[in-house]
């Protein structure tokens, strides 16, 4: 097979089809107030184009029933993606989903970043929601091809994923109301999806 031209980053400018070999993801550590032990699960899509993180206890809360620290929750996932020889990957898009219930005057924030062990962190990308709001929410972060951060070829590097939720009281009446934002799996369909972009390593 003729090797495709590589870009200045050392990888192809055009995406290649995902490898057909099975991708295995090992979860090394899960830390944070939004993901206590046993409450976060990672699964790889059958076609190797994405992986999904499902949460069952990731809710930031303010107002009645909330403690002083419930307004901000975070989760750091440290995973290893085992890819077939000759391939590397980058995260090209992330879809975050959840549910929010915000009274008038309150607001909520979801923000996230990720980076490979030994590389610079990506900038945090934030999404805000303003009350009154009571519905599912979804936000997507897409990375331009030129800005993709690739896993090093031939090396196993941990991928760190940091997410954060905040519920902010603002002008709402916290003595009589409750506002919250969740990234969770109460209906089995609310989750976070990380989309792979694949490239072939230079020979």
Short mmCIF file of C-alpha atoms in Angstrom, two decimals:
data_model
loop_
_atom_site.label_atom_id
_atom_site.label_comp_id
_atom_site.label_asym_id
_atom_site.label_seq_id
_atom_site.Cartn_x
_atom_site.Cartn_y
_atom_site.Cartn_z
CA UNK A 1 0.00 0.00 0.00
CA UNK A 2 1.30 3.45 -0.91
CA UNK A 3 1.70 5.72 2.08
CA UNK A 4 -0.48 8.81 1.97
CA UNK A 5 1.11 12.25 2.22
CA UNK A 6 1.51 13.55 5.73
CA UNK A 7 0.80 17.05 6.96
CA UNK A 8 3.08 19.33 8.94
CA UNK A 9 1.92 17.57 12.10
CA UNK A 10 3.24 14.29 10.73
CA UNK A 11 -0.17 12.82 10.00
CA UNK A 12 -2.51 12.75 7.07
CA UNK A 13 -4.53 15.82 6.28
CA UNK A 14 -7.42 13.57 5.31
CA UNK A 15 -9.03 11.21 7.80
CA UNK A 16 -8.63 7.50 7.22
CA UNK A 17 -11.24 4.82 7.90
CA UNK A 18 -11.17 3.48 11.44
CA UNK A 19 -9.15 0.32 11.97
CA UNK A 20 -11.16 -2.87 11.86
CA UNK A 21 -9.34 -4.42 14.81
CA UNK A 22 -11.11 -4.08 18.12
CA UNK A 23 -10.23 -1.02 20.16
CA UNK A 24 -9.75 -1.59 23.89
CA UNK A 25 -10.03 1.21 26.43
CA UNK A 26 -8.67 0.74 29.93
CA UNK A 27 -9.94 3.10 32.60
CA UNK A 28 -6.92 3.85 34.79
CA UNK A 29 -8.44 6.26 37.29
CA UNK A 30 -11.74 8.06 37.84
CA UNK A 31 -11.55 10.94 40.28
CA UNK A 32 -13.86 13.74 41.26
CA UNK A 33 -16.94 14.77 43.15
CA UNK A 34 -19.07 14.15 40.04
CA UNK A 35 -17.97 10.57 39.53
CA UNK A 36 -17.67 8.63 42.79
CA UNK A 37 -16.38 5.05 42.46
CA UNK A 38 -18.58 2.85 40.28
CA UNK A 39 -20.61 5.72 38.83
CA UNK A 40 -18.83 6.24 35.48
CA UNK A 41 -18.61 3.70 32.66
CA UNK A 42 -16.74 3.79 29.33
CA UNK A 43 -17.76 1.87 26.20
CA UNK A 44 -16.35 1.80 22.65
CA UNK A 45 -18.71 1.94 19.65
CA UNK A 46 -18.77 -1.24 17.51
CA UNK A 47 -17.39 0.64 14.47
CA UNK A 48 -14.44 2.13 16.42
CA UNK A 49 -15.46 5.70 15.59
CA UNK A 50 -16.32 6.86 19.13
CA UNK A 51 -16.36 6.03 22.78
CA UNK A 52 -19.03 6.90 25.31
CA UNK A 53 -18.80 7.85 28.96
CA UNK A 54 -21.94 7.32 31.01
CA UNK A 55 -22.38 8.91 34.44
CA UNK A 56 -24.88 8.01 37.15
CA UNK A 57 -24.07 10.51 39.92
CA UNK A 58 -22.90 13.68 38.18
CA UNK A 59 -25.13 16.55 39.37
CA UNK A 60 -24.33 20.09 40.52
CA UNK A 61 -27.01 21.53 42.82
CA UNK A 62 -27.79 24.84 44.47
CA UNK A 63 -30.64 25.87 46.77
CA UNK A 64 -32.90 23.74 48.94
CA UNK A 65 -31.30 20.37 49.72
CA UNK A 66 -27.84 21.38 48.55
CA UNK A 67 -24.69 21.45 50.67
CA UNK A 68 -22.13 24.25 50.49
CA UNK A 69 -20.03 22.31 47.97
CA UNK A 70 -22.76 20.81 45.78
CA UNK A 71 -22.80 23.78 43.39
CA UNK A 72 -19.62 22.60 41.63
CA UNK A 73 -18.88 19.03 40.60
CA UNK A 74 -16.01 17.73 38.52
CA UNK A 75 -14.66 14.50 37.09
CA UNK A 76 -11.27 13.53 35.73
CA UNK A 77 -11.03 10.36 33.69
CA UNK A 78 -7.62 8.88 32.97
CA UNK A 79 -7.85 6.26 30.24
CA UNK A 80 -5.59 4.31 27.89
CA UNK A 81 -6.78 3.67 24.35
CA UNK A 82 -5.12 0.59 22.83
CA UNK A 83 -5.03 1.11 19.05
CA UNK A 84 -3.85 -1.26 16.31
CA UNK A 85 -0.22 -0.96 15.22
CA UNK A 86 0.33 1.71 12.59
CA UNK A 87 -2.60 3.88 13.66
CA UNK A 88 -2.99 6.91 15.85
CA UNK A 89 -6.03 8.91 16.84
CA UNK A 90 -7.24 12.31 17.93
CA UNK A 91 -10.50 13.47 19.50
CA UNK A 92 -12.27 15.44 16.74
CA UNK A 93 -15.62 16.12 18.41
CA UNK A 94 -17.24 15.68 21.80
CA UNK A 95 -20.98 15.61 22.47
CA UNK A 96 -22.04 16.33 26.05
CA UNK A 97 -25.59 15.58 27.16
CA UNK A 98 -27.57 15.92 30.35
CA UNK A 99 -30.58 17.50 32.01
CA UNK A 100 -30.94 20.85 33.73
CA UNK A 101 -33.64 22.36 35.93
CA UNK A 102 -32.95 26.04 36.58
CA UNK A 103 -35.31 28.58 38.12
CA UNK A 104 -35.34 32.19 36.98
CA UNK A 105 -32.18 34.03 37.97
CA UNK A 106 -30.10 30.86 38.25
CA UNK A 107 -27.63 29.59 35.65
CA UNK A 108 -25.43 26.59 34.97
CA UNK A 109 -22.10 25.89 33.32
CA UNK A 110 -20.56 22.85 31.66
CA UNK A 111 -16.90 22.96 30.71
CA UNK A 112 -14.29 20.43 29.63
CA UNK A 113 -10.84 19.83 28.26
CA UNK A 114 -8.59 16.88 27.53
CA UNK A 115 -4.93 16.17 26.93
CA UNK A 116 -2.50 13.32 26.45
CA UNK A 117 0.00 12.53 29.19
CA UNK A 118 3.13 14.62 28.62
CA UNK A 119 1.43 17.08 26.25
CA UNK A 120 -0.03 20.53 26.81
CA UNK A 121 -3.63 20.72 27.96
CA UNK A 122 -6.23 21.88 25.50
CA UNK A 123 -8.10 25.04 26.42
CA UNK A 124 -11.28 24.63 28.42
CA UNK A 125 -14.43 25.01 26.34
CA UNK A 126 -17.45 26.26 28.30
CA UNK A 127 -21.21 26.23 27.68
CA UNK A 128 -23.69 28.16 29.81
CA UNK A 129 -27.42 27.76 30.42
CA UNK A 130 -29.72 30.40 31.89
CA UNK A 131 -32.89 29.90 33.92
CA UNK A 132 -35.74 29.49 33.71
CA UNK A 133 -34.82 26.21 32.02
CA UNK A 134 -36.13 22.68 32.46
CA UNK A 135 -35.09 20.29 29.72
CA UNK A 136 -32.43 18.01 28.32
CA UNK A 137 -29.34 19.86 27.14
CA UNK A 138 -26.64 19.03 24.64
CA UNK A 139 -23.43 20.79 23.68
CA UNK A 140 -20.82 19.85 21.09
CA UNK A 141 -17.17 20.83 20.90
CA UNK A 142 -15.60 20.35 17.46
CA UNK A 143 -11.88 20.59 16.85
CA UNK A 144 -10.58 21.93 13.50
CA UNK A 145 -8.31 19.46 11.71
CA UNK A 146 -5.32 21.79 12.04
CA UNK A 147 -5.79 21.91 15.81
CA UNK A 148 -6.19 18.17 16.44
CA UNK A 149 -3.94 16.76 19.13
CA UNK A 150 -2.77 13.31 18.10
CA UNK A 151 -1.73 10.48 20.35
CA UNK A 152 2.01 9.84 19.88
CA UNK A 153 2.72 7.04 17.41
CA UNK A 154 4.17 3.89 18.91
CA UNK A 155 3.72 5.05 22.49
CA UNK A 156 1.00 4.28 24.99
CA UNK A 157 -0.04 7.60 26.51
CA UNK A 158 -2.85 8.12 28.96
CA UNK A 159 -5.68 10.38 27.83
CA UNK A 160 -6.91 12.73 30.55
CA UNK A 161 -10.46 14.06 30.27
CA UNK A 162 -11.56 16.82 32.64
CA UNK A 163 -15.18 17.89 32.93
CA UNK A 164 -16.94 20.25 35.31
CA UNK A 165 -20.52 21.24 36.11
CA UNK A 166 -21.57 24.33 38.05
CA UNK A 167 -25.01 25.39 39.28
CA UNK A 168 -25.02 29.09 40.16
CA UNK A 169 -27.74 30.72 42.24
CA UNK A 170 -27.46 34.19 40.73
CA UNK A 171 -30.54 36.16 41.79
CA UNK A 172 -32.67 33.07 42.49
CA UNK A 173 -34.22 32.46 45.91
CA UNK A 174 -32.08 29.62 47.27
CA UNK A 175 -34.13 29.46 50.48
CA UNK A 176 -37.19 28.22 48.59
CA UNK A 177 -35.98 26.86 45.23
CA UNK A 178 -33.54 24.32 43.88
CA UNK A 179 -31.61 24.46 40.61
CA UNK A 180 -29.39 21.74 39.20
CA UNK A 181 -27.54 20.50 36.13
CA UNK A 182 -26.74 16.85 35.53
CA UNK A 183 -24.57 14.87 33.16
CA UNK A 184 -25.94 11.46 33.87
CA UNK A 185 -27.71 8.33 32.72
CA UNK A 186 -31.08 8.40 34.41
CA UNK A 187 -32.78 7.31 31.18
CA UNK A 188 -29.87 5.33 29.79
CA UNK A 189 -29.42 7.74 26.88
CA UNK A 190 -27.77 10.75 28.48
CA UNK A 191 -24.04 10.48 28.11
CA UNK A 192 -20.91 11.99 26.67
CA UNK A 193 -19.59 10.81 23.30
CA UNK A 194 -16.00 11.32 22.13
CA UNK A 195 -15.54 10.98 18.38
CA UNK A 196 -12.27 9.59 17.03
CA UNK A 197 -10.38 10.83 14.01
CA UNK A 198 -7.91 8.24 12.77
CA UNK A 199 -4.59 8.59 10.96
CA UNK A 200 -1.85 6.24 9.84
CA UNK A 201 1.51 6.67 11.47
CA UNK A 202 4.47 7.54 9.21
CA UNK A 203 6.54 4.52 8.27
#
